[in-house]
Amino acid sequence: MGVLCASSQGAALKSLVDAPAKVTASAASSALPLPGFASGRTAKALRSSRECLTIALKGGLSQGLGNSCAGISRKRELRLTQTAISATTESSETVEDHQEQGDVAVMNSSGCETLCTTTWGLCDTVIGVLGGGQLGRMLCQAASPMGIKVSVLDPLEDCPAGNIAYHYQVGSFKDMQAVREFAKGCGALTVEIEHVNVETLEALARENVDIEPKPFTIRIIQDKYMQKMHFKKHDVALPEFMKIDSAEEAEEAGKLFGYPLMLKSRRDAYDGRGNAVVESREALPLAISSLGGIERCLYAEKWAPFVKELAIMVARGRDGSIRSFPVVETTHVSNICHTVEAPARIPKEVAELAMQVAERAVGSLSGAGMFGVELFLLKDGNVLLNEVAPRPHNCGHYTIESCFVSQYEQHLRCVLGLPLGDPSMKVPAALMYNILGEADGEEGFTIAHNIMRRAMSVPGASVHWYEKPEIRKQRKMGHITVVGPTAEVVRARMNWIINTKGIQDYPKKKPSFVSGVLPSNVATALASSSEDAKPSGPPVGIIMGSDSDLPVMSAAAEILDSFGIPYELTVVSAHRTPERMVSYAQTAHKRGVKVIIAGAGGAAHLPGMVASLTPLPVIGVPVKGSHTDGLDSLLSIVQMPRGIPVATVAIQNATNAGLLAVRMLGVESDQIVDKMAAYQNSLKDMVLEKAERLETIGWKEYLK
């Protein structure tokens, strides 16, 4: 037994080399953990001689590094009392009883102050990830800019996360000993795949190892029937389902639910594996056999006649707080996620209902992290839960380029107890495409390479390659995300990437596109659809007859800035540059402009002349002249002949012109409508604050 006190450990830690390491599970027993590997440089520990790090040495392995001494034990005194259950014999009553135990026995999750014990950087806790696939890889990539250390355990010596992880241990995440050895070098454990050894995680949790999300949650989600039972108990909208323990019960499910019928494996099912669509009673035996037989543990689900498949990435903080990313629409090929479009093209009320279903489901679980929630949208507008994954998800890849915080960074924030980031989109539209193996071996690599090479020349496209050493049909090898100003533009760009043959650069003159590889509900770009046909310019044009009008017209620009709406602003004189005015008015809609705000003083011909030349709505802003009060400009703008409408606002009131333009654009955007409602509420709050102040201090003091 060796004891290293906190008051003297600083020099010892600094003397070690802080570098990544790669070890096998068998070699772990003799590997020296890296400095700060369990909880990093512990500034708090250095401040107290009572806080000691006890290191029990066994064959050179630090047995105590994962759980520092009492002074920095991170207040983990609550132990899980969860009892291991047999997933194959779990009854609904047992699920409910076990849920109650899990609710009572949740470990302390008080946040980053208990995990991050240093001021040298953001956080010194090492996060251990069970699984080193593409999700683990992108977790490592998200951690790097923040200086957060992520270690991975994976059975493959060349897994995608291995080369970029802080520490990489080769070993199965289903092997009890491998997981135990791995956990010794981590301050917190999480998963990038739910098919792990949950019994080991439960045992580690009882020993005060911090695991997020909680082992109980992982156990519930591992068994899809148990998952359904759990969500049913918590009043989450679901398709009807029943457990299948015999061929006779399978036939009974067919009678009860009708055909087609979904037959599913309870465990180890993902990416379409473990699901079978049964079209008739006669097809039941073959379907059961394809899933491994009744002994494989199956359940049946009533067919959900969905019109769209939706998904939401939901973040759950250590304090139970919930923050959700936008609702997206997914398409599948051979039951494997093929594309993800953000945001989903659905009515606002449907998006709100989907969010309610997803957040109710995640809110019923325990532990912190990202949860991928898959949903069915029915024809009648109802939304049903399909299933939940307790980790980052394929449906959230798009967040890397299109949201203020990615799902991967958000997951790290959740696990560490850091403040959750803003999950809203920072671009108007995004489309993610999974690069699936289209052939085995070298042919498959060539096809994937050509797709990625084409994407590199496309505006707004980002390529992610997972560095998997072997390619086979339908294997996820990478993905491409395209972001842009409209859904039509990103669809057209992605269509070109996928359907063009060979290696080509994106043409400067955009060609027409046709449907091809994209699923029918994504490949809506018809033969006449192109970026030229769907212009991507700013939606608002602000013009004025003279730069002297700019102090007034800048108020419209400020409003548009506050709503995040792009615009173009320039000088166009009806009298001094009539040709420029004609050109501007006749081409504005072709550039993507949807509303024109035109400011003018004096004769104020600009708004009316532009309105006569463009099919777009025009808002005129009367500007005071140097010798007039602006009334002449107002009268000039409103006195337009029939057939040439011009909207107008009060003299000098470009602010209202900007707000009117925002409302016009809101006809096509629920997000803009929501922002306008928030703006109106802010006006109300401002008035109420003024009223309260006036009533409190009196009118004399108020006027000072």
JSON list of C-alpha atoms in Angstrom, two decimals, residues 502-614:
[
{"chain": "A", "resi": 502, "resn": "GLY", "atom": "CA", "xyz": [-17.30, 10.22, -60.84]},
{"chain": "A", "resi": 503, "resn": "ILE", "atom": "CA", "xyz": [-15.22, 13.04, -59.40]},
{"chain": "A", "resi": 504, "resn": "GLN", "atom": "CA", "xyz": [-16.49, 16.46, -60.39]},
{"chain": "A", "resi": 505, "resn": "ASP", "atom": "CA", "xyz": [-16.46, 19.94, -58.89]},
{"chain": "A", "resi": 506, "resn": "TYR", "atom": "CA", "xyz": [-19.71, 21.71, -58.15]},
{"chain": "A", "resi": 507, "resn": "PRO", "atom": "CA", "xyz": [-20.56, 23.78, -61.24]},
{"chain": "A", "resi": 508, "resn": "LYS", "atom": "CA", "xyz": [-20.61, 27.57, -60.99]},
{"chain": "A", "resi": 509, "resn": "LYS", "atom": "CA", "xyz": [-23.76, 27.58, -63.12]},
{"chain": "A", "resi": 510, "resn": "LYS", "atom": "CA", "xyz": [-26.04, 25.30, -61.17]},
{"chain": "A", "resi": 511, "resn": "PRO", "atom": "CA", "xyz": [-27.54, 22.48, -63.29]},
{"chain": "A", "resi": 512, "resn": "SER", "atom": "CA", "xyz": [-30.98, 20.98, -63.00]},
{"chain": "A", "resi": 513, "resn": "PHE", "atom": "CA", "xyz": [-31.34, 18.02, -60.67]},
{"chain": "A", "resi": 514, "resn": "VAL", "atom": "CA", "xyz": [-33.35, 14.82, -60.84]},
{"chain": "A", "resi": 515, "resn": "SER", "atom": "CA", "xyz": [-34.43, 12.34, -58.17]},
{"chain": "A", "resi": 516, "resn": "GLY", "atom": "CA", "xyz": [-32.13, 9.40, -57.68]},
{"chain": "A", "resi": 517, "resn": "VAL", "atom": "CA", "xyz": [-30.49, 7.96, -54.63]},
{"chain": "A", "resi": 518, "resn": "LEU", "atom": "CA", "xyz": [-32.41, 10.15, -52.19]},
{"chain": "A", "resi": 519, "resn": "PRO", "atom": "CA", "xyz": [-35.66, 8.62, -50.86]},
{"chain": "A", "resi": 520, "resn": "SER", "atom": "CA", "xyz": [-38.79, 9.89, -52.59]},
{"chain": "A", "resi": 521, "resn": "ASN", "atom": "CA", "xyz": [-39.86, 12.13, -49.72]},
{"chain": "A", "resi": 522, "resn": "VAL", "atom": "CA", "xyz": [-36.42, 13.80, -49.71]},
{"chain": "A", "resi": 523, "resn": "ALA", "atom": "CA", "xyz": [-35.62, 13.89, -53.41]},
{"chain": "A", "resi": 524, "resn": "THR", "atom": "CA", "xyz": [-38.33, 16.41, -54.22]},
{"chain": "A", "resi": 525, "resn": "ALA", "atom": "CA", "xyz": [-36.03, 18.37, -56.49]},
{"chain": "A", "resi": 526, "resn": "LEU", "atom": "CA", "xyz": [-37.68, 17.68, -59.83]},
{"chain": "A", "resi": 527, "resn": "ALA", "atom": "CA", "xyz": [-36.05, 18.03, -63.19]},
{"chain": "A", "resi": 528, "resn": "SER", "atom": "CA", "xyz": [-36.76, 21.75, -63.11]},
{"chain": "A", "resi": 529, "resn": "SER", "atom": "CA", "xyz": [-35.43, 22.18, -59.57]},
{"chain": "A", "resi": 530, "resn": "SER", "atom": "CA", "xyz": [-32.10, 23.87, -59.11]},
{"chain": "A", "resi": 531, "resn": "GLU", "atom": "CA", "xyz": [-30.39, 26.50, -57.03]},
{"chain": "A", "resi": 532, "resn": "ASP", "atom": "CA", "xyz": [-31.03, 28.93, -59.85]},
{"chain": "A", "resi": 533, "resn": "ALA", "atom": "CA", "xyz": [-34.74, 28.16, -59.65]},
{"chain": "A", "resi": 534, "resn": "LYS", "atom": "CA", "xyz": [-34.65, 28.49, -55.85]},
{"chain": "A", "resi": 535, "resn": "PRO", "atom": "CA", "xyz": [-32.57, 31.63, -55.23]},
{"chain": "A", "resi": 536, "resn": "SER", "atom": "CA", "xyz": [-30.72, 31.88, -51.95]},
{"chain": "A", "resi": 537, "resn": "GLY", "atom": "CA", "xyz": [-30.31, 35.65, -51.54]},
{"chain": "A", "resi": 538, "resn": "PRO", "atom": "CA", "xyz": [-31.41, 37.62, -48.46]},
{"chain": "A", "resi": 539, "resn": "PRO", "atom": "CA", "xyz": [-35.21, 37.79, -48.09]},
{"chain": "A", "resi": 540, "resn": "VAL", "atom": "CA", "xyz": [-35.40, 41.54, -47.49]},
{"chain": "A", "resi": 541, "resn": "GLY", "atom": "CA", "xyz": [-34.12, 44.42, -49.59]},
{"chain": "A", "resi": 542, "resn": "ILE", "atom": "CA", "xyz": [-33.71, 47.88, -48.00]},
{"chain": "A", "resi": 543, "resn": "ILE", "atom": "CA", "xyz": [-33.32, 50.71, -50.51]},
{"chain": "A", "resi": 544, "resn": "MET", "atom": "CA", "xyz": [-33.35, 54.50, -50.25]},
{"chain": "A", "resi": 545, "resn": "GLY", "atom": "CA", "xyz": [-33.16, 57.41, -52.65]},
{"chain": "A", "resi": 546, "resn": "SER", "atom": "CA", "xyz": [-30.10, 58.99, -50.99]},
{"chain": "A", "resi": 547, "resn": "ASP", "atom": "CA", "xyz": [-27.53, 58.14, -48.34]},
{"chain": "A", "resi": 548, "resn": "SER", "atom": "CA", "xyz": [-28.98, 61.04, -46.36]},
{"chain": "A", "resi": 549, "resn": "ASP", "atom": "CA", "xyz": [-31.92, 58.71, -45.67]},
{"chain": "A", "resi": 550, "resn": "LEU", "atom": "CA", "xyz": [-29.64, 56.16, -43.99]},
{"chain": "A", "resi": 551, "resn": "PRO", "atom": "CA", "xyz": [-30.01, 57.46, -40.40]},
{"chain": "A", "resi": 552, "resn": "VAL", "atom": "CA", "xyz": [-33.74, 56.79, -40.71]},
{"chain": "A", "resi": 553, "resn": "MET", "atom": "CA", "xyz": [-33.57, 53.53, -42.70]},
{"chain": "A", "resi": 554, "resn": "SER", "atom": "CA", "xyz": [-30.94, 51.99, -40.42]},
{"chain": "A", "resi": 555, "resn": "ALA", "atom": "CA", "xyz": [-33.73, 51.38, -37.90]},
{"chain": "A", "resi": 556, "resn": "ALA", "atom": "CA", "xyz": [-35.23, 48.79, -40.26]},
{"chain": "A", "resi": 557, "resn": "ALA", "atom": "CA", "xyz": [-31.84, 47.07, -40.52]},
{"chain": "A", "resi": 558, "resn": "GLU", "atom": "CA", "xyz": [-31.55, 46.99, -36.74]},
{"chain": "A", "resi": 559, "resn": "ILE", "atom": "CA", "xyz": [-34.92, 45.27, -36.44]},
{"chain": "A", "resi": 560, "resn": "LEU", "atom": "CA", "xyz": [-33.98, 42.65, -39.01]},
{"chain": "A", "resi": 561, "resn": "ASP", "atom": "CA", "xyz": [-30.67, 42.07, -37.23]},
{"chain": "A", "resi": 562, "resn": "SER", "atom": "CA", "xyz": [-32.51, 41.49, -33.95]},
{"chain": "A", "resi": 563, "resn": "PHE", "atom": "CA", "xyz": [-34.66, 38.80, -35.61]},
{"chain": "A", "resi": 564, "resn": "GLY", "atom": "CA", "xyz": [-31.69, 37.21, -37.36]},
{"chain": "A", "resi": 565, "resn": "ILE", "atom": "CA", "xyz": [-33.10, 37.92, -40.82]},
{"chain": "A", "resi": 566, "resn": "PRO", "atom": "CA", "xyz": [-30.57, 38.62, -43.61]},
{"chain": "A", "resi": 567, "resn": "TYR", "atom": "CA", "xyz": [-31.05, 41.68, -45.81]},
{"chain": "A", "resi": 568, "resn": "GLU", "atom": "CA", "xyz": [-29.39, 43.73, -48.53]},
{"chain": "A", "resi": 569, "resn": "LEU", "atom": "CA", "xyz": [-29.11, 47.51, -48.18]},
{"chain": "A", "resi": 570, "resn": "THR", "atom": "CA", "xyz": [-28.22, 49.98, -50.90]},
{"chain": "A", "resi": 571, "resn": "VAL", "atom": "CA", "xyz": [-28.99, 53.36, -52.51]},
{"chain": "A", "resi": 572, "resn": "VAL", "atom": "CA", "xyz": [-31.34, 53.35, -55.52]},
{"chain": "A", "resi": 573, "resn": "SER", "atom": "CA", "xyz": [-32.49, 56.74, -56.79]},
{"chain": "A", "resi": 574, "resn": "ALA", "atom": "CA", "xyz": [-35.68, 56.92, -58.85]},
{"chain": "A", "resi": 575, "resn": "HIS", "atom": "CA", "xyz": [-34.54, 60.20, -60.44]},
{"chain": "A", "resi": 576, "resn": "ARG", "atom": "CA", "xyz": [-30.74, 60.05, -60.63]},
{"chain": "A", "resi": 577, "resn": "THR", "atom": "CA", "xyz": [-30.35, 56.33, -61.46]},
{"chain": "A", "resi": 578, "resn": "PRO", "atom": "CA", "xyz": [-33.62, 55.26, -63.08]},
{"chain": "A", "resi": 579, "resn": "GLU", "atom": "CA", "xyz": [-31.98, 52.38, -64.98]},
{"chain": "A", "resi": 580, "resn": "ARG", "atom": "CA", "xyz": [-30.54, 51.01, -61.72]},
{"chain": "A", "resi": 581, "resn": "MET", "atom": "CA", "xyz": [-33.98, 51.30, -60.10]},
{"chain": "A", "resi": 582, "resn": "VAL", "atom": "CA", "xyz": [-35.61, 49.34, -62.93]},
{"chain": "A", "resi": 583, "resn": "SER", "atom": "CA", "xyz": [-32.94, 46.64, -62.83]},
{"chain": "A", "resi": 584, "resn": "TYR", "atom": "CA", "xyz": [-33.16, 46.32, -59.06]},
{"chain": "A", "resi": 585, "resn": "ALA", "atom": "CA", "xyz": [-36.95, 46.09, -59.00]},
{"chain": "A", "resi": 586, "resn": "GLN", "atom": "CA", "xyz": [-37.20, 43.56, -61.84]},
{"chain": "A", "resi": 587, "resn": "THR", "atom": "CA", "xyz": [-34.49, 41.21, -60.53]},
{"chain": "A", "resi": 588, "resn": "ALA", "atom": "CA", "xyz": [-35.06, 41.34, -56.77]},
{"chain": "A", "resi": 589, "resn": "HIS", "atom": "CA", "xyz": [-37.36, 38.30, -56.66]},
{"chain": "A", "resi": 590, "resn": "LYS", "atom": "CA", "xyz": [-34.89, 36.30, -58.77]},
{"chain": "A", "resi": 591, "resn": "ARG", "atom": "CA", "xyz": [-32.20, 36.87, -56.15]},
{"chain": "A", "resi": 592, "resn": "GLY", "atom": "CA", "xyz": [-34.45, 35.57, -53.36]},
{"chain": "A", "resi": 593, "resn": "VAL", "atom": "CA", "xyz": [-35.76, 38.89, -52.03]},
{"chain": "A", "resi": 594, "resn": "LYS", "atom": "CA", "xyz": [-39.31, 38.53, -50.73]},
{"chain": "A", "resi": 595, "resn": "VAL", "atom": "CA", "xyz": [-40.04, 42.00, -49.30]},
{"chain": "A", "resi": 596, "resn": "ILE", "atom": "CA", "xyz": [-38.68, 45.45, -50.30]},
{"chain": "A", "resi": 597, "resn": "ILE", "atom": "CA", "xyz": [-38.50, 48.35, -47.85]},
{"chain": "A", "resi": 598, "resn": "ALA", "atom": "CA", "xyz": [-38.09, 51.63, -49.76]},
{"chain": "A", "resi": 599, "resn": "GLY", "atom": "CA", "xyz": [-37.41, 54.93, -48.02]},
{"chain": "A", "resi": 600, "resn": "ALA", "atom": "CA", "xyz": [-37.88, 58.26, -49.79]},
{"chain": "A", "resi": 601, "resn": "GLY", "atom": "CA", "xyz": [-38.37, 61.94, -49.05]},
{"chain": "A", "resi": 602, "resn": "GLY", "atom": "CA", "xyz": [-39.70, 64.87, -51.02]},
{"chain": "A", "resi": 603, "resn": "ALA", "atom": "CA", "xyz": [-41.46, 63.64, -54.14]},
{"chain": "A", "resi": 604, "resn": "ALA", "atom": "CA", "xyz": [-40.99, 60.11, -52.78]},
{"chain": "A", "resi": 605, "resn": "HIS", "atom": "CA", "xyz": [-41.44, 58.34, -56.12]},
{"chain": "A", "resi": 606, "resn": "LEU", "atom": "CA", "xyz": [-39.14, 55.42, -55.26]},
{"chain": "A", "resi": 607, "resn": "PRO", "atom": "CA", "xyz": [-41.59, 53.13, -53.41]},
{"chain": "A", "resi": 608, "resn": "GLY", "atom": "CA", "xyz": [-44.34, 53.51, -56.01]},
{"chain": "A", "resi": 609, "resn": "MET", "atom": "CA", "xyz": [-42.05, 53.11, -59.02]},
{"chain": "A", "resi": 610, "resn": "VAL", "atom": "CA", "xyz": [-40.45, 49.98, -57.55]},
{"chain": "A", "resi": 611, "resn": "ALA", "atom": "CA", "xyz": [-43.90, 48.57, -56.74]},
{"chain": "A", "resi": 612, "resn": "SER", "atom": "CA", "xyz": [-44.91, 49.03, -60.38]},
{"chain": "A", "resi": 613, "resn": "LEU", "atom": "CA", "xyz": [-41.89, 47.01, -61.55]},
{"chain": "A", "resi": 614, "resn": "THR", "atom": "CA", "xyz": [-41.75, 44.09, -59.07]}
]
